[in-house]
mmCIF file of C-alpha atoms and ligand atoms in Angstrom:
data_model
loop_
_atom_site.group_PDB
_atom_site.id
_atom_site.type_symbol
_atom_site.label_atom_id
_atom_site.label_comp_id
_atom_site.label_asym_id
_atom_site.label_seq_id
_atom_site.Cartn_x
_atom_site.Cartn_y
_atom_site.Cartn_z
ATOM 1 C CA UNK H 211 -7.135 -5.642 -19.319
ATOM 2 C CA UNK H 212 -7.201 -4.997 -15.588
ATOM 3 C CA UNK H 213 -9.588 -2.405 -14.132
ATOM 4 C CA UNK H 214 -7.780 -0.838 -11.170
ATOM 5 C CA UNK H 215 -10.007 0.771 -8.556
ATOM 6 C CA UNK H 216 -7.570 3.271 -7.203
ATOM 7 C CA UNK H 217 -6.734 6.472 -5.376
ATOM 8 C CA UNK H 218 -3.132 7.639 -4.979
ATOM 9 C CA UNK H 219 -2.364 6.443 -1.451
ATOM 10 C CA UNK H 220 0.289 3.976 -0.219
ATOM 11 C CA UNK H 221 -2.026 0.974 -0.584
ATOM 12 C CA UNK H 222 -3.007 2.061 -4.079
ATOM 13 C CA UNK H 223 0.593 2.568 -5.200
ATOM 14 C CA UNK H 224 1.428 -1.060 -4.346
ATOM 15 C CA UNK H 225 -0.671 -2.199 -7.275
ATOM 16 C CA UNK H 226 0.459 0.383 -9.832
ATOM 17 C CA UNK H 227 4.049 -0.631 -9.046
ATOM 18 C CA UNK H 228 3.205 -4.261 -9.808
ATOM 19 C CA UNK H 229 1.311 -3.421 -12.993
ATOM 20 C CA UNK H 230 4.116 -1.212 -14.289
ATOM 21 C CA UNK H 231 6.863 -3.678 -13.356
ATOM 22 C CA UNK H 232 4.977 -6.555 -14.993
ATOM 23 C CA UNK H 233 3.913 -4.530 -18.051
ATOM 24 C CA UNK H 234 0.252 -5.512 -17.730
ATOM 25 C CA UNK H 235 -2.477 -3.491 -19.461
ATOM 26 C CA UNK H 236 -4.649 -1.636 -16.989
ATOM 27 C CA UNK H 237 -7.043 1.256 -16.749
ATOM 28 C CA UNK H 238 -7.767 3.385 -13.721
ATOM 29 C CA UNK H 239 -11.212 3.436 -12.168
ATOM 30 C CA UNK H 240 -10.820 6.320 -9.722
ATOM 31 C CA UNK H 241 -12.258 5.782 -6.238
ATOM 32 C CA UNK H 242 -12.029 9.187 -4.588
ATOM 33 C CA UNK H 243 -12.043 8.137 -0.943
ATOM 34 C CA UNK H 244 -12.131 11.808 0.115
ATOM 35 C CA UNK H 245 -15.595 12.242 -1.327
ATOM 36 C CA UNK H 246 -17.043 8.824 -0.451
ATOM 37 C CA UNK H 247 -16.725 6.823 -3.689
ATOM 38 C CA UNK H 248 -15.773 3.791 -1.565
ATOM 39 C CA UNK H 249 -19.381 3.608 -0.341
ATOM 40 C CA UNK H 250 -20.986 3.406 -3.789
ATOM 41 C CA UNK H 251 -23.015 0.177 -4.019
ATOM 42 C CA UNK H 252 -21.378 -0.811 -7.301
ATOM 43 C CA UNK H 253 -17.949 -0.664 -5.618
ATOM 44 C CA UNK H 254 -19.065 -2.356 -2.385
ATOM 45 C CA UNK H 255 -20.447 -5.222 -4.498
ATOM 46 C CA UNK H 256 -16.910 -6.523 -4.986
ATOM 47 C CA UNK H 257 -14.953 -4.571 -2.340
ATOM 48 C CA UNK H 258 -17.071 -5.072 0.793
ATOM 49 C CA UNK H 259 -14.557 -3.468 3.183
ATOM 50 C CA UNK H 260 -15.174 0.005 1.648
ATOM 51 C CA UNK H 261 -11.482 0.341 0.943
ATOM 52 C CA UNK H 262 -9.442 0.572 -2.214
ATOM 53 C CA UNK H 263 -7.427 -0.832 -4.009
ATOM 54 C CA UNK H 264 -9.451 -3.486 -5.786
ATOM 55 C CA UNK H 265 -9.189 -4.924 -9.277
ATOM 56 C CA UNK H 266 -11.339 -6.587 -11.884
ATOM 57 C CA UNK H 267 -9.425 -8.873 -14.231
ATOM 58 C CA UNK H 268 -11.379 -8.935 -17.476
ATOM 59 C CA UNK H 269 -9.232 -11.702 -18.967
ATOM 60 C CA UNK H 270 -8.652 -14.243 -16.202
ATOM 61 C CA UNK H 271 -6.397 -17.244 -16.731
ATOM 62 C CA UNK H 272 -9.306 -19.712 -16.809
ATOM 63 C CA UNK H 273 -10.966 -17.839 -19.677
ATOM 64 C CA UNK H 274 -14.136 -17.417 -17.621
ATOM 65 C CA UNK H 275 -16.096 -14.451 -16.326
ATOM 66 C CA UNK H 276 -14.152 -11.423 -15.013
ATOM 67 C CA UNK H 277 -12.623 -11.934 -11.559
ATOM 68 C CA UNK H 278 -12.635 -9.248 -8.848
ATOM 69 C CA UNK H 279 -10.077 -9.089 -6.032
ATOM 70 C CA UNK H 280 -9.992 -6.794 -2.988
ATOM 71 C CA UNK H 281 -7.234 -6.376 -0.335
ATOM 72 C CA UNK H 282 -3.847 -5.241 -1.618
ATOM 73 C CA UNK H 283 -2.013 -8.385 -0.470
ATOM 74 C CA UNK H 284 -4.528 -10.667 -2.182
ATOM 75 C CA UNK H 285 -4.329 -8.542 -5.341
ATOM 76 C CA UNK H 286 -0.528 -8.793 -5.423
ATOM 77 C CA UNK H 287 -0.622 -12.583 -4.999
ATOM 78 C CA UNK H 288 -3.350 -12.873 -7.651
ATOM 79 C CA UNK H 289 -1.375 -10.795 -10.162
ATOM 80 C CA UNK H 290 1.877 -12.609 -9.359
ATOM 81 C CA UNK H 291 0.209 -15.960 -10.003
ATOM 82 C CA UNK H 292 -1.460 -14.667 -13.156
ATOM 83 C CA UNK H 293 1.828 -13.454 -14.641
ATOM 84 C CA UNK H 294 4.318 -15.846 -13.038
ATOM 85 C CA UNK H 295 6.293 -12.792 -11.872
ATOM 86 C CA UNK H 296 7.563 -11.459 -8.534
ATOM 87 C CA UNK H 297 6.564 -14.536 -6.467
ATOM 88 C CA UNK H 298 8.954 -17.485 -6.709
ATOM 89 C CA UNK H 299 7.432 -20.859 -7.522
ATOM 90 C CA UNK H 300 9.847 -22.919 -5.426
ATOM 91 C CA UNK H 301 8.519 -23.788 -2.002
ATOM 92 C CA UNK H 302 11.202 -21.956 -0.017
ATOM 93 C CA UNK H 303 11.345 -18.776 -2.071
ATOM 94 C CA UNK H 304 7.543 -18.540 -2.155
ATOM 95 C CA UNK H 305 7.295 -19.030 1.598
ATOM 96 C CA UNK H 306 9.824 -16.258 2.246
ATOM 97 C CA UNK H 307 8.118 -13.725 -0.022
ATOM 98 C CA UNK H 308 4.745 -14.513 1.563
ATOM 99 C CA UNK H 309 6.231 -14.050 5.063
ATOM 100 C CA UNK H 310 7.377 -10.546 4.192
ATOM 101 C CA UNK H 311 4.185 -9.740 2.310
ATOM 102 C CA UNK H 312 2.077 -10.722 5.330
ATOM 103 C CA UNK H 313 4.507 -8.836 7.579
ATOM 104 C CA UNK H 314 3.694 -5.726 5.557
ATOM 105 C CA UNK H 315 -0.077 -6.099 5.346
ATOM 106 C CA UNK H 316 -0.420 -7.153 8.989
ATOM 107 C CA UNK H 317 2.305 -4.985 10.525
ATOM 108 C CA UNK H 318 4.016 -2.151 8.684
ATOM 109 C CA UNK H 319 0.852 -0.947 6.921
ATOM 110 C CA UNK H 320 -1.526 -0.850 9.888
ATOM 111 C CA UNK H 321 1.077 0.478 12.348
ATOM 112 C CA UNK H 322 2.341 3.208 10.028
ATOM 113 C CA UNK H 323 -1.317 3.998 9.261
ATOM 114 C CA UNK H 324 -2.022 4.563 12.959
ATOM 115 C CA UNK H 325 1.173 6.633 13.125
ATOM 116 C CA UNK H 326 -0.221 8.871 10.325
ATOM 117 C CA UNK H 327 -3.528 9.119 12.152
ATOM 118 C CA UNK H 328 -2.279 10.102 15.588
ATOM 119 C CA UNK H 329 0.711 12.189 14.494
ATOM 120 C CA UNK H 330 -0.978 14.118 11.670
ATOM 121 C CA UNK H 331 -4.741 13.885 11.735
ATOM 122 C CA UNK H 332 -6.208 13.204 15.187
ATOM 123 C CA UNK H 333 -8.278 16.150 16.451
ATOM 124 C CA UNK H 334 -6.592 15.856 19.858
ATOM 125 C CA UNK H 335 -2.882 15.464 20.543
ATOM 126 C CA UNK H 336 -2.553 12.209 22.462
ATOM 127 C CA UNK H 337 1.144 11.793 23.386
ATOM 128 C CA UNK H 338 0.754 8.150 24.473
ATOM 129 C CA UNK H 339 -0.776 7.133 21.138
ATOM 130 C CA UNK H 340 1.697 9.187 19.119
ATOM 131 C CA UNK H 341 4.661 7.684 20.915
ATOM 132 C CA UNK H 342 3.295 4.156 20.719
ATOM 133 C CA UNK H 343 2.924 4.228 16.925
ATOM 134 C CA UNK H 344 6.081 6.230 16.175
ATOM 135 C CA UNK H 345 8.082 3.738 18.241
ATOM 136 C CA UNK H 346 6.403 0.717 16.687
ATOM 137 C CA UNK H 347 6.992 2.133 13.189
ATOM 138 C CA UNK H 348 10.652 2.559 14.138
ATOM 139 C CA UNK H 349 10.819 -1.019 15.396
ATOM 140 C CA UNK H 350 9.419 -2.275 12.098
ATOM 141 C CA UNK H 351 11.917 -0.140 10.155
ATOM 142 C CA UNK H 352 14.597 -1.809 12.289
ATOM 143 C CA UNK H 353 13.311 -5.275 11.369
ATOM 144 C CA UNK H 354 13.441 -4.371 7.692
ATOM 145 C CA UNK H 355 16.891 -2.848 8.044
ATOM 146 C CA UNK H 356 18.240 -6.044 9.582
ATOM 147 C CA UNK H 357 16.676 -8.196 6.880
ATOM 148 C CA UNK H 358 18.125 -5.986 4.155
ATOM 149 C CA UNK H 359 21.641 -6.152 5.614
ATOM 150 C CA UNK H 360 22.162 -9.579 4.030
ATOM 151 C CA UNK H 361 19.540 -9.499 1.290
ATOM 152 C CA UNK H 362 19.167 -7.124 -1.608
ATOM 153 C CA UNK H 363 15.386 -7.371 -1.400
ATOM 154 C CA UNK H 364 12.957 -8.507 1.291
ATOM 155 C CA UNK H 365 12.421 -11.887 -0.369
ATOM 156 C CA UNK H 366 16.133 -12.425 -1.035
ATOM 157 C CA UNK H 367 18.045 -11.759 -4.249
ATOM 158 C CA UNK H 368 15.111 -10.661 -6.417
ATOM 159 C CA UNK H 369 12.462 -7.948 -6.373
ATOM 160 C CA UNK H 370 9.121 -9.397 -5.254
ATOM 161 C CA UNK H 371 5.601 -8.452 -4.263
ATOM 162 C CA UNK H 372 6.881 -8.055 -0.676
ATOM 163 C CA UNK H 373 9.013 -5.084 -1.772
ATOM 164 C CA UNK H 374 6.122 -3.650 -3.792
ATOM 165 C CA UNK H 375 3.880 -3.798 -0.715
ATOM 166 C CA UNK H 376 6.431 -2.221 1.604
ATOM 167 C CA UNK H 377 8.004 0.539 -0.483
ATOM 168 C CA UNK H 378 4.951 2.874 -0.591
ATOM 169 C CA UNK H 379 4.802 2.789 3.205
ATOM 170 C CA UNK H 380 8.425 3.951 3.492
ATOM 171 C CA UNK H 381 7.869 6.864 1.082
ATOM 172 C CA UNK H 382 6.243 8.987 3.853
ATOM 173 C CA UNK H 383 9.072 8.201 6.322
ATOM 174 C CA UNK H 384 9.524 11.824 7.361
ATOM 175 C CA UNK H 385 5.822 12.166 8.191
ATOM 176 C CA UNK H 386 6.198 8.980 10.231
ATOM 177 C CA UNK H 387 9.018 10.695 12.170
ATOM 178 C CA UNK H 388 11.626 8.222 10.932
ATOM 179 C CA UNK H 389 15.143 9.109 9.775
ATOM 180 C CA UNK H 390 16.446 6.745 7.093
ATOM 181 C CA UNK H 391 20.018 7.591 8.098
ATOM 182 C CA UNK H 392 19.372 5.403 11.153
ATOM 183 C CA UNK H 393 18.546 2.477 8.841
ATOM 184 C CA UNK H 394 21.338 2.318 6.208
ATOM 185 C CA UNK H 395 20.292 -0.972 4.600
ATOM 186 C CA UNK H 396 16.694 0.159 4.357
ATOM 187 C CA UNK H 397 17.904 3.451 2.879
ATOM 188 C CA UNK H 398 19.948 1.614 0.218
ATOM 189 C CA UNK H 399 16.889 -0.529 -0.690
ATOM 190 C CA UNK H 400 14.562 2.503 -0.670
ATOM 191 C CA UNK H 401 16.762 4.528 -3.019
ATOM 192 C CA UNK H 402 17.237 1.574 -5.378
ATOM 193 C CA UNK H 403 13.482 1.004 -5.680
ATOM 194 C CA UNK H 404 12.724 4.701 -6.011
ATOM 195 C CA UNK H 405 14.938 4.905 -9.116
ATOM 196 C CA UNK H 406 13.358 1.985 -10.954
ATOM 197 C CA UNK H 407 11.677 3.325 -14.128
ATOM 198 C CA UNK H 408 8.513 1.296 -13.451
ATOM 199 C CA UNK H 409 8.223 2.787 -9.969
ATOM 200 C CA UNK H 410 8.681 6.313 -11.323
ATOM 201 C CA UNK H 411 5.939 5.636 -13.889
ATOM 202 C CA UNK H 412 3.676 4.097 -11.242
ATOM 203 C CA UNK H 413 3.809 7.242 -9.120
ATOM 204 C CA UNK H 414 3.454 9.635 -12.074
ATOM 205 C CA UNK H 415 0.426 7.812 -13.473
ATOM 206 C CA UNK H 416 -1.075 7.347 -10.018
ATOM 207 C CA UNK H 417 -0.760 11.029 -9.104
ATOM 208 C CA UNK H 418 -2.455 11.976 -12.373
ATOM 209 C CA UNK H 419 -5.638 10.330 -11.051
ATOM 210 C CA UNK H 420 -5.811 13.251 -8.578
ATOM 211 C CA UNK H 421 -4.493 15.995 -10.908
ATOM 212 C CA UNK H 422 -4.997 18.878 -8.482
ATOM 213 C CA UNK H 423 -3.222 16.867 -5.791
ATOM 214 C CA UNK H 424 -6.031 17.629 -3.379
ATOM 215 C CA UNK H 425 -4.905 16.144 -0.044
ATOM 216 C CA UNK H 426 -6.791 12.893 0.552
ATOM 217 C CA UNK H 427 -7.261 13.827 4.199
ATOM 218 C CA UNK H 428 -8.709 17.340 4.509
ATOM 219 C CA UNK H 429 -11.247 18.963 6.807
ATOM 220 C CA UNK H 430 -14.210 17.759 4.688
ATOM 221 C CA UNK H 431 -12.918 14.245 4.067
ATOM 222 C CA UNK H 432 -12.130 13.679 7.758
ATOM 223 C CA UNK H 433 -15.903 13.415 8.277
ATOM 224 C CA UNK H 434 -15.997 10.595 5.727
ATOM 225 C CA UNK H 435 -12.771 8.773 6.566
ATOM 226 C CA UNK H 436 -12.695 8.935 10.360
ATOM 227 C CA UNK H 437 -15.231 7.728 12.903
ATOM 228 C CA UNK H 438 -16.593 4.868 10.773
ATOM 229 C CA UNK H 439 -18.421 2.202 12.786
ATOM 230 C CA UNK H 440 -20.681 -0.832 12.395
ATOM 231 C CA UNK H 441 -23.462 1.589 11.427
ATOM 232 C CA UNK H 442 -21.374 2.693 8.429
ATOM 233 C CA UNK H 443 -21.466 -0.859 7.117
ATOM 234 C CA UNK H 444 -25.155 -1.460 7.890
ATOM 235 C CA UNK H 445 -26.295 1.614 5.919
HETATM 236 N N1 GSH G 780 -6.147 -3.772 4.171
HETATM 237 C C1 GSH G 780 -6.474 -2.952 3.036
HETATM 238 C C2 GSH G 780 -6.336 -1.508 3.426
HETATM 239 C C3 GSH G 780 -6.750 -0.578 2.314
HETATM 240 C C4 GSH G 780 -6.973 0.832 2.830
HETATM 241 O O1 GSH G 780 -6.853 1.118 4.027
HETATM 242 N N2 GSH G 780 -7.335 1.726 1.909
HETATM 243 C C5 GSH G 780 -7.655 3.079 2.294
HETATM 244 C C6 GSH G 780 -6.769 4.073 1.583
HETATM 245 S S1 GSH G 780 -5.032 3.747 1.849
HETATM 246 C C7 GSH G 780 -9.097 3.367 1.943
HETATM 247 O O2 GSH G 780 -9.579 2.949 0.906
HETATM 248 N N3 GSH G 780 -9.816 4.087 2.808
HETATM 249 C C8 GSH G 780 -11.183 4.412 2.618
HETATM 250 C C9 GSH G 780 -11.911 4.602 3.923
HETATM 251 O O3 GSH G 780 -11.261 4.599 4.980
HETATM 252 O O4 GSH G 780 -13.144 4.753 3.892
HETATM 253 C C10 GSH G 780 -5.543 -3.277 1.867
HETATM 254 O O5 GSH G 780 -4.374 -3.606 2.135
HETATM 255 O O6 GSH G 780 -5.984 -3.226 0.714
#
């Protein structure tokens, strides 16, 4: 059984998609980041970046004590290695999936995240910042579109953890001021993933963790989520 420390956000959905696709047993451990659960000492003990998702694997492959993992990319690699699914074992296929996984966690995620911040949430309208991140998000969509012109999935012919990492960050494409009609290969990939039964289940189960669908970023939670500094960590 996997304990999934989770809140329904793009980074959280990456892991529910994997768990549903792989058919692993898991239980949600809600981390309501709007109310500050990410700062609870018991969570910080194994997720020191005060971010979710994180997991605890209660039945690790070595038969030893439970193993915790934080960082969505590390969690996806851990689960792929545990199950032997969605990360090829041959040297070339593995390398390619890891390239696109790292591309997502180091590029698409952070850039689209800044796009969300400056376009939707920043208390001041800063045109330079908005334009910078909307354009960079568009550039990254273009990179994906080109890759998907000759490949069904980011890693090649098969669904992989690279697709699972990227898909949740394309879901809010309208909020990111991107038009999928400008990226036909990306649109084909997006629609194909969206229809997968495991992905539908992942989103349904994930949303049920926040049954009232309270927006994660609201006037109260902005005080918790934005303006964190070194002092936040020292506390
Ligand atoms: N690099 C991290 C990013 C995770 C992340 O940013 N999580 C956000 C929600 S999507 C969070 O927990 N935020 C809590 C906070 O900002 O205090 C990963 O890929 O796991």
